[in-house]
Tab-separated table of C-alpha atoms and ligand atoms in Angstrom:
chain	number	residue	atom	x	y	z
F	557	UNK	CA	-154.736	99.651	-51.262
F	558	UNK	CA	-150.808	98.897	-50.915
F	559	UNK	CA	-149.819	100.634	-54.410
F	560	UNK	CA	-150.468	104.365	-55.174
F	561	UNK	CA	-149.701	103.760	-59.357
F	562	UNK	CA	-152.688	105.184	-60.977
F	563	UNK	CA	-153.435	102.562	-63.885
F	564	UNK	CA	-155.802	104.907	-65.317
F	565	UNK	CA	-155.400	104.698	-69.281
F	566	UNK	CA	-152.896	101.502	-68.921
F	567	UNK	CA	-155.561	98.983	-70.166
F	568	UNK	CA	-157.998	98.773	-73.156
F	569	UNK	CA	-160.129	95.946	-74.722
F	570	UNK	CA	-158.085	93.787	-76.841
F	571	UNK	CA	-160.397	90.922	-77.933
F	572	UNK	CA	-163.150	88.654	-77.301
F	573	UNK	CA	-163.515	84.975	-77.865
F	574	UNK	CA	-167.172	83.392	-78.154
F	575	UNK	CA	-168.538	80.003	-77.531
F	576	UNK	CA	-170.768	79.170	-80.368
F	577	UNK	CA	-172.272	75.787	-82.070
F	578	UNK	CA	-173.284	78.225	-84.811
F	579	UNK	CA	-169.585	78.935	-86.508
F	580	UNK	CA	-171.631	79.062	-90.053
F	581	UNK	CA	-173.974	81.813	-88.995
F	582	UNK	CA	-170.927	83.696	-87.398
F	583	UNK	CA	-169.113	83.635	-90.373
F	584	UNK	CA	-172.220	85.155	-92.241
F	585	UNK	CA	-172.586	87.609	-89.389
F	586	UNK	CA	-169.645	88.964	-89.142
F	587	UNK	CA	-168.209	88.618	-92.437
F	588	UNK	CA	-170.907	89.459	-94.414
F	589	UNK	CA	-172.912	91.181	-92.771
F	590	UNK	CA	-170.391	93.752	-90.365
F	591	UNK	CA	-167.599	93.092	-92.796
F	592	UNK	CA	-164.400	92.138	-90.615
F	593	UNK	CA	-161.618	90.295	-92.194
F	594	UNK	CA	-161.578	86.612	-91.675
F	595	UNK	CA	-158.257	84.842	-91.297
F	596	UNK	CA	-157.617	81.369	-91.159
F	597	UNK	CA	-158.274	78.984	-87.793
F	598	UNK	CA	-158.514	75.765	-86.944
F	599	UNK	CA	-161.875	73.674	-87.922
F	600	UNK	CA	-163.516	74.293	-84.939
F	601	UNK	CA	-162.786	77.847	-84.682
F	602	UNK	CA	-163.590	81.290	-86.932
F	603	UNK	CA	-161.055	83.972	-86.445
F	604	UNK	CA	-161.437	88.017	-87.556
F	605	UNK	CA	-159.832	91.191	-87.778
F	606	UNK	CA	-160.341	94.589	-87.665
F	607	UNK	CA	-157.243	96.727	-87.517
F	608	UNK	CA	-153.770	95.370	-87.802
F	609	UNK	CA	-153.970	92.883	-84.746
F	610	UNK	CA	-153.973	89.507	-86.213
F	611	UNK	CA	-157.152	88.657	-84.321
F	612	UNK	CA	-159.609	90.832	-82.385
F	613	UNK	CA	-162.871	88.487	-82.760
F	614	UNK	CA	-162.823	84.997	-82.070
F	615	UNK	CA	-165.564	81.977	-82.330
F	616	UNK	CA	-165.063	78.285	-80.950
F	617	UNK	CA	-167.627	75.678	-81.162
F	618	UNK	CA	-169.461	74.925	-78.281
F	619	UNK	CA	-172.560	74.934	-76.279
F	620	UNK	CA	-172.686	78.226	-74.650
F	621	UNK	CA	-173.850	80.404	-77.013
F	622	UNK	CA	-172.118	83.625	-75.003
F	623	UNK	CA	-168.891	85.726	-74.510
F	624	UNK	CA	-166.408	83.763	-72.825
F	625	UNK	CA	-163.329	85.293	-72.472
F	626	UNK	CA	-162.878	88.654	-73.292
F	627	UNK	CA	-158.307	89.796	-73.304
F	628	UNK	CA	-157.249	92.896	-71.894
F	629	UNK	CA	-154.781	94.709	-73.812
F	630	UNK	CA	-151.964	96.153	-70.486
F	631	UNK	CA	-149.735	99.076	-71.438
F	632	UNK	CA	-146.212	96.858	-70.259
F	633	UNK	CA	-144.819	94.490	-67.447
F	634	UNK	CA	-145.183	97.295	-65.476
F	635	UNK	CA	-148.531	97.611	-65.456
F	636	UNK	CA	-149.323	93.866	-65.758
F	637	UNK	CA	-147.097	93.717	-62.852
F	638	UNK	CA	-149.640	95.920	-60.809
F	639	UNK	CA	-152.776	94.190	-61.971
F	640	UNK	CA	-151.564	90.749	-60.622
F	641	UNK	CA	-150.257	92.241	-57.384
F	642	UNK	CA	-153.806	93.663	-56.862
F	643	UNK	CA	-155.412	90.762	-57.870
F	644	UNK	CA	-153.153	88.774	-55.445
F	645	UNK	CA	-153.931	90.939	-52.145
F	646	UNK	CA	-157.362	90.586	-52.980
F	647	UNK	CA	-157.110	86.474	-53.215
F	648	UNK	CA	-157.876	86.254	-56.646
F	649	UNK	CA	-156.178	83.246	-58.557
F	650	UNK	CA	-154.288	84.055	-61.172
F	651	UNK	CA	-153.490	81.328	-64.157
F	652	UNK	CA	-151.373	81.264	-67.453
F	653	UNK	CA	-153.034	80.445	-70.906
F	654	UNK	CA	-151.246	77.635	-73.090
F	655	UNK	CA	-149.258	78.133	-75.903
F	656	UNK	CA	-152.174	77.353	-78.117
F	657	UNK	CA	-154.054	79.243	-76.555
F	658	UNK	CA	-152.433	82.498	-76.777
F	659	UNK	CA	-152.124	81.377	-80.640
F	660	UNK	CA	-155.684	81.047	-80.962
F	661	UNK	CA	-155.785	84.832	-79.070
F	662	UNK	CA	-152.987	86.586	-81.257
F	663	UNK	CA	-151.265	87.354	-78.015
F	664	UNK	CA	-148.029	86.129	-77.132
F	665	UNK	CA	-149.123	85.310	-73.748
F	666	UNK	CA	-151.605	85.786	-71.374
F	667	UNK	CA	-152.693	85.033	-67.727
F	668	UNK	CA	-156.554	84.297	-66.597
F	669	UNK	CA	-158.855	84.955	-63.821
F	670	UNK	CA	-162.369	84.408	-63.252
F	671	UNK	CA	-164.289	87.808	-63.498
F	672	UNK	CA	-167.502	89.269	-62.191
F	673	UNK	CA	-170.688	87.504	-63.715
F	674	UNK	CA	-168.080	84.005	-64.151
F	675	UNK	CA	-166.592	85.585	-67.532
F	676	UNK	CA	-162.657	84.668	-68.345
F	677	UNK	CA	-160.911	88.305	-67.733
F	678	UNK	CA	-157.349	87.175	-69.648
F	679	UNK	CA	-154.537	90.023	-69.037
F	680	UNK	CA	-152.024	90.214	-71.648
F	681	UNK	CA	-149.687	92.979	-72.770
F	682	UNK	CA	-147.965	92.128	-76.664
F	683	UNK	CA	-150.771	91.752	-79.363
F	684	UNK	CA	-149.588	89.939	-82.701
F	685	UNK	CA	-149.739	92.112	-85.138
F	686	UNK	CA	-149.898	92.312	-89.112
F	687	UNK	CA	-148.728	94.416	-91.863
F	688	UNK	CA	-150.706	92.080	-94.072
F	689	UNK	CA	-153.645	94.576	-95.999
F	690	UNK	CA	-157.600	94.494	-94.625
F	691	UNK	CA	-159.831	93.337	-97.022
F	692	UNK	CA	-163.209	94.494	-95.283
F	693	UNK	CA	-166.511	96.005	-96.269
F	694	UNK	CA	-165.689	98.869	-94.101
F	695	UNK	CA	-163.169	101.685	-94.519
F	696	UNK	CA	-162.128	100.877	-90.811
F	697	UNK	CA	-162.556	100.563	-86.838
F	698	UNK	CA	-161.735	102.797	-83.990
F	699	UNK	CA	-159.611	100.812	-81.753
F	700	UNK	CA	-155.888	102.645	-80.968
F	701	UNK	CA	-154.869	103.136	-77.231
F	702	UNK	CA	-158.810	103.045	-76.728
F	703	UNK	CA	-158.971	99.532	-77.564
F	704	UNK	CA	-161.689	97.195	-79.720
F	705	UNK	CA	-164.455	98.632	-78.281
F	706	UNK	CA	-167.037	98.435	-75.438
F	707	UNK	CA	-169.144	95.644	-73.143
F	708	UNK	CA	-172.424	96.352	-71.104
F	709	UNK	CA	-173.269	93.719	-68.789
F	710	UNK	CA	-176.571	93.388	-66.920
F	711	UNK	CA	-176.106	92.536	-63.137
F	712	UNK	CA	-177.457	92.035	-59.848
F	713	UNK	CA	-174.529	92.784	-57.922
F	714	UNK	CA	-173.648	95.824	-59.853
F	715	UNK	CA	-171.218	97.591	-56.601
F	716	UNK	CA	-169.321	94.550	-56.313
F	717	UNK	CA	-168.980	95.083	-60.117
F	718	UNK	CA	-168.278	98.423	-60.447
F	719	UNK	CA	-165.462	97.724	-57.575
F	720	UNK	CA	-163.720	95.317	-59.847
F	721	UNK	CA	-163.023	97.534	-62.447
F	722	UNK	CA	-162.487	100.416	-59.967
F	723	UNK	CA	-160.274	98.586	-57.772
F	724	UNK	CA	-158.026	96.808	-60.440
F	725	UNK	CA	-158.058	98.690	-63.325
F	726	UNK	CA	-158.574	101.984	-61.454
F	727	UNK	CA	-161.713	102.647	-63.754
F	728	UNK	CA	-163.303	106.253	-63.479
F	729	UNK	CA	-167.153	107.013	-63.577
F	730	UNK	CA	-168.302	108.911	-67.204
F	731	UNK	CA	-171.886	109.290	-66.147
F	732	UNK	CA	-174.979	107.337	-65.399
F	733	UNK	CA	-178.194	106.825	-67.409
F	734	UNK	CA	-181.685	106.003	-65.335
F	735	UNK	CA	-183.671	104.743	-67.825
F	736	UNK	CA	-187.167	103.008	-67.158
F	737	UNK	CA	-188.111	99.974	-68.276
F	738	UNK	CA	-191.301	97.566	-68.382
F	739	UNK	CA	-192.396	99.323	-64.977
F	740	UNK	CA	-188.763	99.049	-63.455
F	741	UNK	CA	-186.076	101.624	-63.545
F	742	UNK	CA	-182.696	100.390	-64.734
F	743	UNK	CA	-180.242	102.452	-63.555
F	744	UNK	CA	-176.721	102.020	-65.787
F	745	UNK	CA	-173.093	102.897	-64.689
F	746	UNK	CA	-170.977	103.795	-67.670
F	747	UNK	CA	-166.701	103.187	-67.023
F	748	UNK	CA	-163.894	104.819	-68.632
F	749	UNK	CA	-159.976	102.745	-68.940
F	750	UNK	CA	-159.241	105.549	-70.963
F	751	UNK	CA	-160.069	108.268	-73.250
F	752	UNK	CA	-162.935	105.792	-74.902
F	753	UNK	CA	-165.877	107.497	-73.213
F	754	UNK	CA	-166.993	103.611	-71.494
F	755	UNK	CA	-165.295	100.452	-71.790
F	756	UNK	CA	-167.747	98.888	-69.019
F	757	UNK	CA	-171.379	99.790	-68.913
F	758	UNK	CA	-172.920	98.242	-66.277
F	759	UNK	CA	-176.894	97.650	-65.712
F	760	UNK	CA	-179.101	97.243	-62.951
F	761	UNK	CA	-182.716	97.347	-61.957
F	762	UNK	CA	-183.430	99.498	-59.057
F	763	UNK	CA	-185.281	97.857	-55.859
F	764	UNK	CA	-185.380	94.286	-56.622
F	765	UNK	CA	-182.064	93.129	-58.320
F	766	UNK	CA	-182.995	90.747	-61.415
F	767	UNK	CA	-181.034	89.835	-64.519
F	768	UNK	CA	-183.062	89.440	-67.487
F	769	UNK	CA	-180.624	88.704	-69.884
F	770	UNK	CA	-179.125	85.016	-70.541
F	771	UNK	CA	-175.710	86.271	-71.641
F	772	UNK	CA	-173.131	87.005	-69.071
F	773	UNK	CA	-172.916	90.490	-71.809
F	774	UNK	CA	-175.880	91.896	-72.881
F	775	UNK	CA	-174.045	93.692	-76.100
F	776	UNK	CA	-170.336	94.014	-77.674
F	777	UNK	CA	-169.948	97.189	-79.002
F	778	UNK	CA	-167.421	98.300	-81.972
F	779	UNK	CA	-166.960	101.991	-83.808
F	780	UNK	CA	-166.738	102.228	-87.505
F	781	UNK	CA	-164.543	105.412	-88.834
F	782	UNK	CA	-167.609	106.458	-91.212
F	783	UNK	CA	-171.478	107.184	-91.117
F	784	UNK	CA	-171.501	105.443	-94.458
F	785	UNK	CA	-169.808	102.455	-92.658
F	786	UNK	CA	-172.246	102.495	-90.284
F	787	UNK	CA	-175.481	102.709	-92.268
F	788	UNK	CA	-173.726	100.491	-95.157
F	789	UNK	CA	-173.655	97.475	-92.258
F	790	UNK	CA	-176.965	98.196	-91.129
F	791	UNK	CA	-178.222	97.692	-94.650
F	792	UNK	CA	-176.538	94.618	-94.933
F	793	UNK	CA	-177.477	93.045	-91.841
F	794	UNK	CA	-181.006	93.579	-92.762
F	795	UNK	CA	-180.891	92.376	-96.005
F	796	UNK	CA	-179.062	89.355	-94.586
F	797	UNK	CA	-181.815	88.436	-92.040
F	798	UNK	CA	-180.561	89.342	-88.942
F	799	UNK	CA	-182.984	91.012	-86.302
F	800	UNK	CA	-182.753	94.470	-85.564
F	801	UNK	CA	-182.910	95.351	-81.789
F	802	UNK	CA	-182.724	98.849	-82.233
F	803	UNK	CA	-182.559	100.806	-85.417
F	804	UNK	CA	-180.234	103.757	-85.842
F	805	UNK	CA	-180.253	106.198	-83.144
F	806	UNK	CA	-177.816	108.339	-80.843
F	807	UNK	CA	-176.594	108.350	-76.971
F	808	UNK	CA	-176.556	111.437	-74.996
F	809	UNK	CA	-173.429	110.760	-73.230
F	810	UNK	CA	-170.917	109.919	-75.349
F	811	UNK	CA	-173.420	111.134	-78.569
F	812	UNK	CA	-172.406	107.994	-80.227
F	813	UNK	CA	-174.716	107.358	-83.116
F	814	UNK	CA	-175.415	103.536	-83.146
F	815	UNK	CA	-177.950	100.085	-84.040
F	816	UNK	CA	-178.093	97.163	-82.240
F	817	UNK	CA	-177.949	93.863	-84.294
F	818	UNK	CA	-179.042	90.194	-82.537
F	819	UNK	CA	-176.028	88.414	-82.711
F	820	UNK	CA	-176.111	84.106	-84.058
F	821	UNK	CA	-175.842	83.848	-79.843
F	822	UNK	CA	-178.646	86.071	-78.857
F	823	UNK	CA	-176.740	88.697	-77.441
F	824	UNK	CA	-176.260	91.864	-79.254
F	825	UNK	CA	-173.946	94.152	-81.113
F	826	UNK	CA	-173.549	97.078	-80.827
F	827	UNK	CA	-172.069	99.044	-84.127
F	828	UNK	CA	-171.584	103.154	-83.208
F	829	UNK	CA	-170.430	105.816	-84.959
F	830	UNK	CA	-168.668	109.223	-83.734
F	831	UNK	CA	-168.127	108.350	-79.850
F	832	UNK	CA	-166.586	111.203	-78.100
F	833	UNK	CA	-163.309	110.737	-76.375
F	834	UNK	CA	-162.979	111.992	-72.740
F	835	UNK	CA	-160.825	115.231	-71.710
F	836	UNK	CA	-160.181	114.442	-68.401
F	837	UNK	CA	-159.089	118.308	-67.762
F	838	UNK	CA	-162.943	119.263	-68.090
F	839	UNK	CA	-165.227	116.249	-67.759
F	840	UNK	CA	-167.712	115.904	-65.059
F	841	UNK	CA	-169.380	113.056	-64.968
F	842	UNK	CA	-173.408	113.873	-64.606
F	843	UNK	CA	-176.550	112.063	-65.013
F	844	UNK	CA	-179.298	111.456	-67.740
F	845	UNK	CA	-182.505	109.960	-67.479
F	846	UNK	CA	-182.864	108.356	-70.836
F	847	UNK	CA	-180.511	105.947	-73.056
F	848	UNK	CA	-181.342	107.367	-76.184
F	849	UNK	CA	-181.629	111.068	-77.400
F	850	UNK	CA	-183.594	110.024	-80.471
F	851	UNK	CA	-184.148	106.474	-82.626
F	852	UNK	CA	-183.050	102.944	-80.992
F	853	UNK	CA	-186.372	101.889	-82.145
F	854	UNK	CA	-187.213	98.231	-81.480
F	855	UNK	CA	-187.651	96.837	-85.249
F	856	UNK	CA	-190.374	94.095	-83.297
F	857	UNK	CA	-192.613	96.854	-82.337
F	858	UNK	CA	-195.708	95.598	-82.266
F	859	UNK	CA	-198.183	95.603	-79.026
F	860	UNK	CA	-197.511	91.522	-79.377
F	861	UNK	CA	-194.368	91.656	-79.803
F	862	UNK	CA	-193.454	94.011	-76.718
F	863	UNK	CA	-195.785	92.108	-74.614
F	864	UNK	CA	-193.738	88.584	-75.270
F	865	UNK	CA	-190.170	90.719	-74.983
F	866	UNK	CA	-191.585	91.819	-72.010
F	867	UNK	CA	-192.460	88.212	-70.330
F	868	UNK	CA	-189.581	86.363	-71.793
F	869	UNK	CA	-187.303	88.651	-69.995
F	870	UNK	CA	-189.845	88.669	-66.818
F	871	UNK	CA	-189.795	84.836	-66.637
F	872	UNK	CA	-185.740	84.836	-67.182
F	873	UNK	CA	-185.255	87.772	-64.983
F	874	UNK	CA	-187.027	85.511	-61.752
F	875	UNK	CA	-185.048	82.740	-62.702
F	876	UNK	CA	-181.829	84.971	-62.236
F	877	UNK	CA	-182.813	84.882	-58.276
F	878	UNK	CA	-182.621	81.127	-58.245
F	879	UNK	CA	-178.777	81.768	-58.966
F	880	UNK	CA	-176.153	83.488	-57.321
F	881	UNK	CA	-174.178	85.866	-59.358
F	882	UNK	CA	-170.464	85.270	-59.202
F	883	UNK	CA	-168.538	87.868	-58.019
F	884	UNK	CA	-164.323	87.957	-57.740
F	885	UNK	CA	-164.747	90.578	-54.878
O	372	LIG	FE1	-173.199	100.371	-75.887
């Protein structure tokens, strides 16, 4: 539109703050089970690390059992400053987080605005950080100028979407994956910030637009520094319970090798290992027509199991047409 800045690499994922009535479970989850740091919150509230920000993963108590908010980690004023005139021309309201807020956030400050699919898109640009050792079960995270780590999101207004991120955060296309899918073909946009290969995937059926998934994100994704890190926290989340989605397997497009772990809120996590980065001097984005190279097994894998996987998203995916989706744009 009115401003020719390129904001291309300016903005990364800095955290994400759940809604939860399950803070115990969390705790086990995340602590135990993926091994981030815990720090101290309030009572209501569980609070994590993973690098030297004081917080990256947040829980409060409460009913919706989903990804709220998720903070987005601007380069300076400057590019904050470009954001919010963006958002502005486009009629967006903009609003500032409290004090306690940002304290519960580890930012210093932050502003608001309702995103695509009705999740809190907060914009803030000085992260809290801590020289104070991590004490996890894993030798580390890739975060950096990349940032914390990845969301897909299922929608049924996918361009209006993809036109957020484009238009705002000046978002560039990696590739797509058309992957099929109980009889439907879900066709999945994948969107660089930065050198992280996607920040944003973004998933649609083809034809008929439905949502099967209850959670405004269908999975969070974070990179260990290790294969033993990776296959260390698998082992541990099994032992612990928790409910495989997929077992161990790789991507084609940014050859990460990853599981995906139910989370205490039903959506899922994502933990990967060995994502490429993006040279934008060679990279062309292309197409693939599968999500996985090898593995991503379902661990429920049974011809009963698929079958009620396969209704329970049916019946949730009609229900999705009773609602619009919200869109900024
Ligand atoms: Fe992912």
């Amino acid at each position: 539109m009115s401003d020719e800045t390129d904001l291309f690499g300016a903005a990364r994922m800095g955290y994400v703050v759940v809604e939860s009535d399950r803070l115990h479970d969390w705790r086990r989850f995340l602590k135990q089970g993926l091994g981030l740091h815990e720090v101290p919150a309030d009572e209501d509230a569980l609070a994590f690390r993973m690098d030297d920000h004081e917080r990256r993963f947040m829980i409060r108590k409460g009913a919706a059992e989903d990804v709220v908010a998720t903070g987005w980690h601007l380069r300076d004023q400057a590019a904050l400053d470009i954001v919010l005139r963006r958002l502005a021309e486009r009629g967006i309201a903009v609003e500032p987080g409290s004090t306690e807020e940002a304290a519960f956030r580890g930012v210093a400050g932050f502003v608001r605005l309702m995103g695509p699919k009705a999740m809190a898109i907060e914009l803030f640009i000085e992260a809290r950080t801590t020289a104070t050792p991590l004490n996890m079960l894993t030798s580390g995270f890739v975060t950096g100028d990349s940032g914390m780590g990845h969301l897909a999101i299922t929608s049924r207004r996918p361009e209006k979407m993809l036109r957020f991120w484009q238009e705002i955060f000046d978002a560039r296309l990696s590739d797509r994956i058309h992957q099929p899918l109980s009889g439907a073909m879900l066709d999945i946009d994948f969107l660089r910030l930065n050198a992280r290969h996607h920040t944003i995937a973004i998933a649609a059926t083809r034809g008929l637009r439905l949502d099967p998934i209850r959670t405004r994100v269908q999975h969070v994704n974070m990179l260990v520094s290790t294969l033993d890190d990776l296959t260390d926290a698998f082992e541990r989340l099994c032992d612990l319970g928790y409910e495989m989605a997929h077992e161990i397997g790789q991507h084609p497009n940014d050859r990460e090798v990853s599981f995906y772990v139910v989370s205490p809120s039903g959506f899922e996590l994502e933990l990967g290992w060995n994502a490429l980065t993006v040279d934008e001097a060679a990279w062309r984005p292309t197409s693939y027509n599968a999500i996985s190279v090898w593995g991503h097994r379902p661990r429920r894998n049974s011809r009963l199991d698929r079958l009620a996987i396969n209704a329970g998203n049916f019946r949730r995916g009609l229900r999705s047409l009773l609602h619009p989706e919200y869109s900024p744009l």
